C-alpha positions as a printed NumPy array, in Angstrom:
array([[127.903, 262.259, -17.261],
       [126.077, 264.317, -19.555],
       [127.243, 267.75 , -20.677],
       [124.464, 269.643, -18.338],
       [126.1  , 267.685, -15.463],
       [128.999, 268.205, -16.214],
       [128.071, 272.791, -16.583],
       [127.377, 272.876, -13.785],
       [130.239, 270.806, -12.004],
       [132.169, 273.481, -13.653],
       [130.707, 275.687, -12.494],
       [131.108, 275.493,  -8.458],
       [134.231, 274.73 ,  -9.078],
       [134.862, 278.242, -10.976],
       [132.988, 279.666,  -8.643],
       [135.061, 278.522,  -5.32 ],
       [137.915, 279.381,  -7.259],
       [137.492, 282.616,  -8.537],
       [140.527, 285.615,  -9.195],
       [141.093, 287.792,  -6.324],
       [140.76 , 288.431,  -3.023],
       [137.002, 289.611,  -3.091],
       [135.738, 285.717,  -3.917],
       [138.033, 284.235,  -2.226],
       [136.468, 287.516,   0.709],
       [132.973, 286.066,   0.441],
       [133.839, 282.533,   0.794],
       [134.902, 282.672,   4.798],
       [131.958, 285.152,   5.208],
       [129.724, 281.956,   3.817],
       [132.185, 279.414,   5.96 ],
       [132.085, 281.185,   8.91 ],
       [129.924, 279.121,  11.12 ],
       [132.657, 276.326,  10.112],
       [135.732, 278.419,  11.562],
       [134.266, 279.465,  14.906],
       [132.503, 282.89 ,  13.955],
       [130.86 , 285.208,  11.288],
       [131.76 , 287.536,   9.499],
       [134.224, 290.147,   9.084],
       [136.847, 288.094,  12.733],
       [136.589, 284.679,  11.311],
       [138.118, 286.43 ,   8.382],
       [140.445, 287.688,  10.168],
       [140.967, 284.661,  12.114],
       [141.739, 283.248,   9.18 ],
       [144.446, 285.689,   7.659],
       [146.927, 287.716,   9.105],
       [147.764, 291.993,   7.407],
       [150.996, 293.022,   7.296],
       [153.265, 295.081,   5.469],
       [153.305, 292.438,   2.186],
       [148.916, 292.376,   2.   ],
       [146.959, 289.741,   3.172],
       [148.815, 286.228,   3.868],
       [147.244, 282.637,   4.299],
       [148.161, 281.171,   7.759],
       [149.275, 277.507,   8.143],
       [151.425, 278.789,   5.194],
       [148.875, 279.626,   2.421],
       [147.286, 275.692,   2.871],
       [142.991, 276.475,   2.184],
       [141.037, 273.992,   4.017],
       [138.486, 273.154,   0.523],
       [140.062, 271.744,  -2.592],
       [143.16 , 271.365,  -3.957],
       [146.689, 273.189,  -2.395],
       [146.885, 276.987,  -3.974],
       [149.873, 279.494,  -2.328],
       [147.292, 282.911,  -2.599],
       [151.219, 284.517,  -2.865],
       [151.509, 283.705,  -6.256],
       [147.521, 284.102,  -6.832],
       [147.033, 286.475,  -9.715],
       [145.524, 289.601,  -7.319],
       [147.765, 288.939,  -4.819],
       [151.334, 291.304,  -4.376],
       [154.408, 289.301,  -4.231],
       [156.247, 289.221,  -1.102],
       [158.729, 292.048,  -0.915],
       [162.312, 291.45 ,  -0.737],
       [163.893, 292.528,   3.102],
       [166.035, 294.807,   1.99 ],
       [169.572, 294.863,   3.721],
       [170.312, 296.576,   6.969],
       [172.751, 299.387,   6.356],
       [175.046, 300.372,   9.946],
       [177.077, 303.924,  10.925],
       [179.552, 303.774,  12.868],
       [181.19 , 306.73 ,  15.256],
       [184.356, 307.389,  15.469],
       [183.632, 310.919,  16.627],
       [181.665, 313.671,  16.874],
       [179.606, 312.423,  19.299],
       [179.716, 314.275,  23.235],
       [182.474, 316.061,  22.465],
       [183.012, 319.1  ,  19.946],
       [184.613, 318.454,  16.387],
       [186.664, 315.477,  15.4  ],
       [182.987, 315.264,  13.47 ],
       [183.749, 311.148,  11.1  ],
       [180.915, 309.27 ,  10.783],
       [180.688, 305.29 ,   9.192],
       [178.655, 304.695,   6.857],
       [177.451, 300.852,   5.049],
       [176.166, 298.41 ,   3.404],
       [176.424, 295.594,   1.225],
       [180.341, 295.73 ,   2.27 ],
       [180.708, 299.258,   1.277],
       [181.658, 302.012,   3.059],
       [181.625, 305.995,   2.867],
       [183.2  , 308.112,   5.409],
       [182.105, 311.423,   5.974],
       [183.981, 314.16 ,   7.324],
       [187.575, 313.607,   8.774],
       [188.004, 316.338,  11.973],
       [190.067, 317.211,  14.387],
       [189.379, 318.959,  17.652],
       [192.109, 320.793,  19.923],
       [193.776, 319.968,  23.523],
       [192.189, 320.023,  26.304],
       [193.791, 322.209,  29.13 ],
       [195.08 , 319.142,  30.364],
       [196.249, 317.416,  27.423],
       [199.261, 319.178,  28.504],
       [201.794, 320.198,  25.105],
       [199.987, 318.251,  22.625],
       [198.993, 320.531,  19.811],
       [195.585, 318.625,  18.426],
       [192.964, 315.685,  18.958],
       [191.802, 313.269,  16.213],
       [190.952, 310.591,  15.594],
       [191.447, 306.992,  15.943],
       [191.178, 305.18 ,  12.255],
       [192.106, 301.429,  13.611],
       [188.829, 300.761,  12.636],
       [188.82 , 301.841,   9.501],
       [192.795, 300.728,   8.373],
       [191.365, 296.978,   9.076],
       [188.397, 298.566,   6.668],
       [190.439, 299.657,   3.622],
       [189.584, 297.488,   1.273],
       [185.655, 298.432,   1.382],
       [186.434, 302.157,   1.56 ],
       [185.093, 303.493,  -1.256],
       [185.317, 307.579,  -0.188],
       [185.458, 310.416,   1.922],
       [182.614, 312.999,   1.19 ],
       [183.067, 316.258,   3.209],
       [180.133, 318.864,   4.026],
       [182.476, 322.391,   4.475],
       [185.765, 322.944,   5.174],
       [185.902, 324.027,   8.775],
       [188.679, 321.987,  10.393],
       [186.616, 319.594,  12.812],
       [185.383, 318.503,   9.345],
       [188.67 , 318.426,   8.059],
       [191.592, 318.966,  10.307],
       [192.587, 315.095,  10.819],
       [192.566, 313.825,   6.771],
       [195.774, 314.224,   6.533],
       [197.125, 311.778,   8.947],
       [193.829, 309.641,   7.95 ],
       [195.041, 309.217,   4.052],
       [199.221, 308.696,   5.149],
       [197.637, 304.945,   6.872],
       [194.614, 304.883,   4.019],
       [194.495, 306.551,   0.762],
       [191.274, 306.787,  -0.657],
       [189.138, 309.364,  -2.901],
       [188.43 , 312.38 ,  -1.336],
       [185.204, 313.998,  -2.805],
       [183.757, 317.893,  -1.894],
       [182.668, 321.623,  -2.948],
       [185.434, 323.744,  -5.019],
       [186.641, 325.556,  -1.617],
       [186.716, 322.441,   0.608],
       [189.018, 320.744,  -2.042],
       [190.993, 323.781,  -1.856],
       [191.44 , 323.761,   1.937],
       [191.644, 320.393,   2.014],
       [195.065, 321.046,  -0.344],
       [196.734, 322.568,   1.476],
       [196.555, 320.593,   4.129],
       [197.609, 317.62 ,   2.212],
       [200.445, 319.943,   0.714],
       [201.878, 320.659,   3.674],
       [202.18 , 316.953,   4.979],
       [203.266, 315.99 ,   1.234],
       [200.348, 314.14 ,  -0.136],
       [198.837, 315.92 ,  -2.354],
       [200.333, 314.25 ,  -5.416],
       [198.909, 311.032,  -3.771],
       [194.944, 311.989,  -3.153],
       [192.405, 311.962,  -5.662],
       [190.576, 315.234,  -5.158],
       [187.379, 314.823,  -6.757],
       [185.026, 318.903,  -7.292],
       [181.798, 318.36 ,  -6.561],
       [179.163, 320.738,  -6.767],
       [175.511, 320.897,  -4.503],
       [173.12 , 319.841,  -6.83 ],
       [175.002, 316.738,  -8.354],
       [175.17 , 312.972,  -7.418],
       [177.796, 310.607,  -7.341],
       [177.973, 306.829,  -6.977],
       [179.797, 305.088,  -4.427],
       [180.247, 300.89 ,  -4.501],
       [176.836, 300.819,  -3.997],
       [175.507, 304.305,  -2.638],
       [174.642, 307.252,  -3.819],
       [175.048, 310.695,  -2.762],
       [173.536, 313.804,  -3.148],
       [175.017, 316.448,  -2.009],
       [172.268, 319.853,  -0.74 ],
       [173.293, 322.798,  -0.679],
       [173.286, 324.514,   3.532],
       [174.01 , 327.51 ,   4.965],
       [176.866, 328.182,   7.194],
       [180.123, 330.74 ,   8.347],
       [181.746, 329.865,   6.155],
       [180.515, 329.249,   1.755],
       [180.539, 325.634,  -0.268],
       [178.701, 324.156,   2.96 ],
       [176.465, 321.042,   2.206],
       [174.415, 318.298,   3.726],
       [173.923, 314.529,   1.752],
       [171.191, 311.992,   1.271],
       [172.955, 309.   ,   0.697],
       [170.92 , 306.674,  -0.881],
       [171.878, 302.706,   0.063],
       [169.992, 299.417,  -1.17 ],
       [168.822, 299.605,   2.469],
       [167.325, 302.949,   2.965],
       [168.162, 306.719,   3.076],
       [170.429, 308.506,   4.844],
       [169.814, 312.16 ,   5.582],
       [173.054, 313.858,   7.539],
       [172.8  , 317.134,   7.95 ],
       [176.764, 318.763,   7.998],
       [176.543, 322.025,   9.633],
       [174.392, 324.027,   8.709],
       [171.287, 326.841,   9.589],
       [168.614, 328.583,   7.941],
       [169.542, 331.998,   6.047],
       [167.143, 333.786,   3.955],
       [170.128, 336.062,   2.859],
       [173.718, 334.997,   2.962],
       [176.009, 337.064,   2.205],
       [177.477, 335.225,  -0.484],
       [175.081, 332.029,  -2.468],
       [171.866, 330.994,  -2.277],
       [169.516, 330.133,   0.509],
       [169.771, 326.406,   2.235],
       [167.59 , 324.091,  -0.875],
       [165.29 , 323.276,   1.405],
       [163.198, 322.02 ,  -1.626],
       [165.89 , 319.534,  -2.144],
       [165.391, 318.034,   1.044],
       [161.137, 318.216,   1.274],
       [161.636, 315.911,  -1.685],
       [164.18 , 313.768,  -0.356],
       [161.228, 313.418,   2.557],
       [159.012, 312.459,   0.093],
       [160.361, 310.09 ,  -1.608],
       [161.043, 308.082,   1.765],
       [164.234, 308.373,   4.809],
       [164.72 , 306.134,   6.563],
       [167.737, 307.76 ,   9.394],
       [168.463, 311.519,  10.017],
       [171.824, 312.506,  11.159],
       [171.29 , 316.447,  12.426],
       [173.472, 318.736,  14.16 ],
       [172.994, 319.856,  17.611],
       [175.122, 322.529,  18.411],
       [172.9  , 325.01 ,  19.025],
       [170.294, 322.234,  20.034],
       [169.77 , 324.006,  24.276],
       [168.965, 328.005,  21.762],
       [165.541, 328.509,  21.082],
       [164.392, 330.196,  17.922],
       [166.12 , 330.74 ,  15.   ],
       [170.037, 331.57 ,  13.916],
       [170.188, 335.551,  13.181],
       [171.221, 336.154,   9.904],
       [174.662, 336.855,   8.734],
       [173.329, 340.107,   7.876],
       [172.545, 341.346,  11.29 ],
       [176.647, 341.519,  11.558],
       [176.903, 344.025,   8.267],
       [175.207, 346.53 ,  10.71 ],
       [177.318, 346.292,  13.648],
       [180.2  , 345.531,  12.589],
       [179.454, 349.335,   9.124],
       [178.867, 351.454,  13.345],
       [181.551, 350.466,  15.077],
       [184.194, 351.032,  12.173],
       [182.08 , 355.142,  12.225],
       [182.735, 355.445,  15.509],
       [186.212, 354.078,  15.742],
       [187.454, 356.371,  13.511],
       [190.777, 357.7  ,  15.105],
       [191.706, 354.173,  16.028],
       [193.821, 351.429,  14.478],
       [190.971, 349.025,  14.201],
       [192.19 , 344.828,  13.926],
       [188.719, 342.428,  14.177],
       [189.86 , 338.566,  15.57 ],
       [187.414, 335.948,  13.623],
       [187.606, 332.249,  12.734],
       [190.128, 331.926,   9.514],
       [187.446, 330.549,   8.395],
       [184.977, 332.606,   8.202],
       [184.915, 334.101,   4.806],
       [181.553, 335.772,   4.74 ],
       [183.052, 337.988,   7.954],
       [185.903, 338.135,   6.07 ],
       [184.193, 340.132,   3.356],
       [181.923, 341.64 ,   5.012],
       [184.396, 343.145,   7.222],
       [186.393, 344.394,   3.192],
       [183.4  , 345.653,   2.388],
       [183.543, 347.878,   5.687],
       [187.541, 349.006,   4.873],
       [186.539, 350.326,   1.523],
       [183.775, 351.965,   2.657],
       [185.784, 354.263,   5.155],
       [188.605, 353.974,   3.039],
       [191.093, 352.701,   5.166],
       [193.687, 349.087,   4.25 ],
       [193.545, 345.227,   5.225],
       [196.056, 343.541,   6.348],
       [196.18 , 340.444,   7.355],
       [198.137, 338.38 ,  10.434],
       [198.086, 335.007,  11.383],
       [199.791, 332.118,   9.114],
       [195.674, 329.794,   9.012],
       [194.161, 333.907,   8.009],
       [196.63 , 333.797,   5.221],
       [195.634, 330.649,   3.809],
       [192.448, 330.856,   3.647],
       [191.754, 334.403,   2.362],
       [194.788, 332.988,  -0.039],
       [192.094, 330.12 ,  -1.092],
       [188.743, 331.634,  -1.212],
       [190.916, 334.322,  -2.947],
       [191.625, 332.861,  -5.906],
       [187.773, 330.255,  -6.576],
       [186.831, 333.781,  -6.529],
       [185.038, 333.444,  -2.603],
       [186.382, 336.392,  -1.62 ],
       [186.048, 339.387,  -3.353],
       [189.24 , 342.511,  -2.692],
       [188.568, 345.441,  -4.043],
       [191.848, 346.975,  -5.451],
       [195.007, 347.477,  -3.791],
       [193.07 , 347.22 ,  -1.001],
       [195.408, 344.149,   0.146],
       [198.64 , 345.336,   2.241],
       [201.239, 343.608,   3.448],
       [201.984, 343.065,   7.407],
       [204.541, 344.822,   7.371],
       [203.365, 347.772,   5.46 ],
       [201.339, 349.012,   8.835],
       [203.709, 351.067,   9.889],
       [203.548, 353.344,   6.786],
       [199.72 , 354.399,   7.226],
       [198.263, 356.875,  10.125],
       [195.978, 354.727,  12.665],
       [192.891, 355.314,  11.625],
       [193.582, 354.555,   7.907],
       [193.986, 350.416,   8.5  ],
       [192.056, 347.604,   9.235],
       [194.312, 344.111,  10.788],
       [192.243, 341.061,  10.228],
       [194.14 , 338.465,  12.869],
       [193.17 , 335.294,  13.572],
       [192.592, 334.607,  17.559],
       [189.841, 334.742,  18.919],
       [189.47 , 331.65 ,  20.457],
       [191.836, 332.582,  23.007],
       [194.306, 330.882,  21.76 ],
       [197.789, 330.868,  23.459],
       [200.085, 330.703,  19.381],
       [197.572, 332.851,  17.745],
       [198.233, 336.348,  16.924],
       [195.93 , 338.458,  18.746],
       [196.778, 336.624,  22.799],
       [201.436, 337.457,  21.201],
       [199.282, 340.695,  20.701],
       [198.205, 340.38 ,  23.791],
       [201.073, 338.979,  25.363],
       [203.394, 341.725,  23.626],
       [205.024, 338.728,  21.984],
       [204.259, 339.792,  18.862],
       [207.318, 340.065,  17.018],
       [205.396, 342.908,  14.053],
       [202.343, 344.12 ,  16.019],
       [202.237, 346.468,  18.471],
       [198.947, 347.137,  20.588],
       [198.422, 350.012,  23.208],
       [195.965, 353.317,  23.601],
       [195.252, 354.447,  19.801],
       [193.865, 350.664,  19.288],
       [190.32 , 350.021,  18.939],
       [189.855, 345.659,  18.867],
       [186.606, 344.09 ,  18.203],
       [186.234, 339.445,  18.783],
       [183.831, 338.869,  16.106],
       [183.077, 335.34 ,  17.679],
       [182.038, 333.386,  20.592],
       [184.408, 331.271,  22.646],
       [183.721, 327.8  ,  22.139],
       [182.867, 325.993,  25.199],
       [186.008, 324.964,  26.808],
       [188.095, 328.096,  25.555],
       [185.91 , 331.035,  28.426],
       [188.924, 331.032,  30.806],
       [190.81 , 331.349,  27.891],
       [189.097, 334.68 ,  25.611],
       [188.801, 336.706,  29.121],
       [192.729, 336.619,  29.88 ],
       [193.321, 338.256,  26.444],
       [190.539, 339.898,  27.573],
       [192.281, 341.178,  30.223],
       [196.089, 341.906,  28.772],
       [194.798, 344.143,  26.02 ],
       [192.278, 345.509,  28.594],
       [195.512, 346.596,  30.639],
       [196.786, 348.037,  27.324],
       [195.345, 350.965,  27.45 ],
       [192.555, 348.619,  23.57 ],
       [189.228, 349.588,  23.621],
       [188.584, 346.403,  23.036],
       [184.354, 344.736,  22.305],
       [183.721, 341.878,  23.077],
       [179.843, 341.631,  24.535],
       [177.056, 340.275,  22.78 ],
       [175.166, 342.642,  23.406],
       [177.081, 344.728,  20.046],
       [176.624, 341.95 ,  17.636],
       [179.398, 341.271,  15.832],
       [179.403, 338.105,  15.428],
       [175.848, 335.398,  14.285],
       [176.415, 332.203,  14.912],
       [176.483, 329.419,  11.908],
       [174.762, 326.965,  13.356],
       [170.561, 325.975,  13.226],
       [168.75 , 326.795,  17.136],
       [166.176, 325.396,  17.326],
       [163.055, 326.004,  15.359],
       [165.726, 325.708,  12.07 ],
       [165.855, 321.676,  13.519],
       [162.667, 321.325,  13.591],
       [162.268, 322.327,  10.161],
       [164.536, 320.074,   8.658],
       [162.874, 316.875,  10.629],
       [159.606, 317.672,   9.784],
       [160.948, 317.963,   5.356],
       [162.968, 314.884,   6.113],
       [160.458, 312.676,   7.916],
       [162.915, 309.722,   8.642],
       [162.096, 307.151,  10.511],
       [165.17 , 306.734,  13.089],
       [166.095, 310.465,  14.059],
       [169.891, 310.393,  15.158],
       [171.561, 313.081,  17.017],
       [175.051, 314.223,  15.757],
       [178.009, 317.356,  16.548],
       [177.624, 317.99 ,  19.969],
       [177.925, 317.29 ,  24.087],
       [175.699, 314.885,  25.793],
       [173.191, 317.68 ,  26.468],
       [173.255, 319.05 ,  23.127],
       [172.115, 315.714,  21.484],
       [168.739, 315.43 ,  24.625],
       [167.783, 318.326,  24.08 ],
       [168.015, 317.473,  19.89 ],
       [166.35 , 313.959,  20.918],
       [163.702, 315.947,  22.559],
       [162.534, 318.19 ,  20.186],
       [162.293, 315.473,  17.841],
       [159.975, 314.062,  20.633],
       [157.79 , 317.293,  20.95 ],
       [157.39 , 316.707,  16.77 ],
       [155.513, 313.168,  17.15 ],
       [159.221, 311.096,  17.1  ],
       [158.706, 307.726,  19.219],
       [161.528, 307.606,  22.27 ],
       [162.09 , 303.876,  20.616],
       [163.246, 305.539,  16.372],
       [165.654, 307.653,  18.564],
       [169.825, 306.709,  19.351],
       [172.15 , 308.962,  21.481],
       [175.396, 306.929,  20.574],
       [179.3  , 307.811,  21.714],
       [181.869, 307.593,  20.582],
       [182.895, 303.965,  19.301],
       [178.648, 303.569,  19.07 ],
       [177.872, 301.198,  15.688],
       [173.823, 300.881,  14.833],
       [172.038, 298.594,  12.812],
       [168.814, 299.943,  10.959],
       [166.941, 298.749,   8.406],
       [162.864, 299.007,   7.611],
       [162.081, 296.978,  10.352],
       [164.025, 297.616,  13.916],
       [167.108, 299.471,  14.972],
       [169.507, 298.082,  17.129],
       [173.221, 298.839,  18.185],
       [175.78 , 295.966,  17.237],
       [179.167, 295.821,  19.212],
       [181.394, 298.794,  19.714],
       [184.491, 299.041,  17.356],
       [187.826, 300.309,  18.305],
       [187.809, 304.509,  19.008],
       [188.397, 307.688,  20.801],
       [191.67 , 310.129,  20.639],
       [194.769, 309.982,  19.617],
       [197.266, 313.037,  20.28 ],
       [199.168, 314.627,  17.957],
       [202.352, 316.359,  19.768],
       [204.413, 317.583,  17.423],
       [205.783, 315.365,  14.523],
       [204.619, 312.337,  16.855],
       [201.649, 310.977,  15.938],
       [199.786, 308.733,  18.92 ],
       [203.289, 308.547,  21.118],
       [201.561, 310.572,  23.843],
       [198.79 , 309.02 ,  25.95 ],
       [197.59 , 308.433,  29.129],
       [200.056, 307.672,  31.499],
       [202.825, 309.983,  29.245],
       [199.452, 312.85 ,  29.571],
       [199.585, 312.061,  33.54 ],
       [203.437, 311.811,  34.129],
       [203.334, 315.438,  31.973],
       [200.619, 316.521,  34.656],
       [202.481, 315.253,  37.516],
       [205.589, 317.035,  36.614],
       [204.186, 320.168,  35.963],
       [202.539, 319.589,  39.762],
       [204.842, 318.981,  41.352],
       [208.112, 318.402,  39.738],
       [210.873, 315.506,  39.684],
       [213.131, 314.815,  41.784],
       [216.854, 312.587,  40.342],
       [218.771, 310.355,  42.581],
       [221.73 , 309.538,  40.91 ],
       [224.456, 306.849,  42.423],
       [227.164, 304.867,  40.754],
       [227.782, 301.222,  41.833],
       [230.226, 298.78 ,  42.088],
       [229.961, 296.398,  39.853],
       [230.401, 293.18 ,  41.271],
       [229.51 , 293.827,  45.742],
       [226.956, 297.226,  44.72 ],
       [228.346, 299.385,  46.22 ],
       [228.126, 302.915,  46.446],
       [231.177, 304.61 ,  44.483],
       [230.124, 308.038,  44.128],
       [226.891, 309.678,  44.6  ],
       [224.542, 309.589,  44.869],
       [223.791, 313.178,  43.849],
       [220.483, 315.289,  43.757],
       [218.816, 317.722,  41.216],
       [215.823, 319.155,  42.115],
       [213.528, 320.702,  39.111],
       [209.991, 322.057,  39.623],
       [210.149, 321.3  ,  43.289],
       [211.93 , 323.366,  45.908],
       [214.005, 325.917,  45.355],
       [217.362, 324.394,  45.884],
       [219.939, 327.363,  48.174],
       [216.733, 327.292,  50.694],
       [216.255, 323.65 ,  51.318],
       [219.93 , 322.175,  51.373],
       [218.294, 320.286,  54.451],
       [215.947, 318.427,  52.174],
       [217.828, 317.233,  50.125],
       [220.654, 316.445,  52.464],
       [218.453, 314.58 ,  54.142],
       [216.804, 312.536,  50.394],
       [220.442, 312.355,  49.505],
       [220.978, 309.668,  53.294],
       [217.383, 307.864,  53.348],
       [218.785, 307.226,  48.904],
       [222.968, 305.694,  50.383],
       [221.389, 304.265,  53.129],
       [219.238, 302.199,  51.059],
       [221.836, 301.48 ,  48.228],
       [224.178, 300.739,  50.792],
       [221.193, 298.2  ,  52.512],
       [220.722, 296.576,  49.085],
       [224.692, 295.967,  48.72 ],
       [225.159, 294.124,  52.023],
       [222.65 , 292.257,  51.777],
       [223.067, 291.045,  48.096],
       [220.29 , 292.933,  46.151],
       [220.774, 293.521,  42.591],
       [217.396, 293.16 ,  41.192],
       [217.425, 297.412,  40.107],
       [213.748, 296.761,  40.01 ],
       [213.36 , 296.669,  43.558],
       [216.333, 298.602,  44.256],
       [214.463, 302.196,  42.638],
       [211.335, 301.043,  44.456],
       [212.698, 300.659,  47.817],
       [214.891, 304.322,  47.236],
       [210.943, 305.736,  45.649],
       [208.974, 304.765,  48.351],
       [211.225, 305.885,  50.937],
       [212.519, 308.282,  49.84 ],
       [208.527, 310.042,  48.875],
       [207.353, 309.11 ,  52.265],
       [209.509, 311.544,  53.466],
       [209.911, 314.622,  51.311],
       [205.785, 313.543,  52.234],
       [206.033, 314.4  ,  55.532],
       [207.837, 317.29 ,  55.654],
       [206.819, 319.096,  52.534],
       [203.424, 317.396,  51.631],
       [203.989, 317.537,  48.392],
       [204.334, 314.189,  46.082],
       [207.158, 315.136,  43.456],
       [208.198, 312.805,  41.032],
       [210.768, 310.837,  41.602],
       [213.643, 309.184,  39.38 ],
       [216.273, 307.319,  40.958],
       [219.328, 306.788,  38.133],
       [221.528, 303.755,  39.07 ],
       [224.972, 302.948,  36.913],
       [227.513, 300.164,  37.376],
       [231.392, 300.662,  37.298]])
């Protein structure tokens, strides 16, 4: 072949196998007739477009010339490696108020966000606390890299001692949060066994494969933070409890710029609190309470002032102290949790006490009523709180009456309205002047209302949205807000306690649930009170108890003594002797019948006594007491 022919052949080959997308596209256009179409449609028929750029169908094989993988050609981006999935497990805080705890998992590493508790409902008789079920954490203890805490409220840290007694992992939180945690761990003899790592807002820590940014937020307690959790699968933002307060009592306003920065970098999922999702507008600034307190102090110049608030609301207590100083009053604290919180806050510099303003509770009687302010717990009507004991005249050191001006500086938590109302009624009966209505503006919420929730949503710009911290109505309303802002319903997830969600850049799906629920703490017992015990307690509380005691002959089963009848909480014995005598005769007849027929199986005998005595009492009284036969052989 001549040199001219060879050059012509070489140029032809170069034109057919030239570099870059432009020449390939041109070739496809020129050969449109061979592909059964023309122009752009022919090109789209041959190539599919996806997130990784244009890739040829049929494994990159062209219909001409040498086989070639275009994804490796110069000018074509390499196919991106798919990011791993992120799993989020909810062990509490959904469809309930309190008991907040969330697990974030990626590449075999787990971090725990918060570990809270809840207070018992009215039907949880005798129960002191409700904590999460930690079974799933115990089963995966070797993968847990640490616990990160948003703030120091009990519904976010109250379960820690019970978890740390089973699984020892490091804890990360801000100074005030860990100061409060330290007090709790000392009470449970766990302080020296636990690694507490102080982390300030604005810092970043690494736990396993994840990096966590601590972002400053406003709340009703200082040192609250949100988290941007950077995982290999994407960034998950957890707001914790927050509100947007431009004029907080202590510290700076919420760090909105950090939320915006994380949002610009790309956020896979947003977990945002929903407590006030039903409330329109904005949550008022904490400073509105200052003006109300000042006005009330002025009007109560001839009274002793008693203010009930949350022990954890350090900013509110600071405002009370400032007003007391202005009007020349001394301040005393009542309630163990109030004293503990204030002690930690003062030591860490979050509470500023003017010199000689604080007095001991025992010193109250040495001052005129108009010279003191008593700050106490009991704003939620808790039966054992200081204010409740004052209302029912059970407090050892404080008696209340006509000379007292009482301010309840808190809104009732849903479900506590009746107990708070009862305490207010008792105080009014004693002649106290009680300020509890919302019109006095003696309390503002620490949680974001709808407009603030929208702001965070638009700053973070998540791909997926998961409302947390609230009952079903709160979660649903928050989901509606997200959809109003343009979020697709398929990208919103409303879970339940025990739910597990898997998310990555391509999909979101629900996985089988893990073991989760409520564990009851009763005294020193953890988990030994369950639904059956609570059912029995309720039964006893409603209908009372009848105990039937008898001694049987060990040889033939005949009755040697008894049966004796004991009634507790059922009927007054002296007025119901006839009924109890009938119960005795019925039980005796059953025991003798069983002896005559050689029935010696105690389970059968006891069940017959229960059935026949229950039927008798039901016919006579229309009641259903618990019946407890006790038999012994002699």
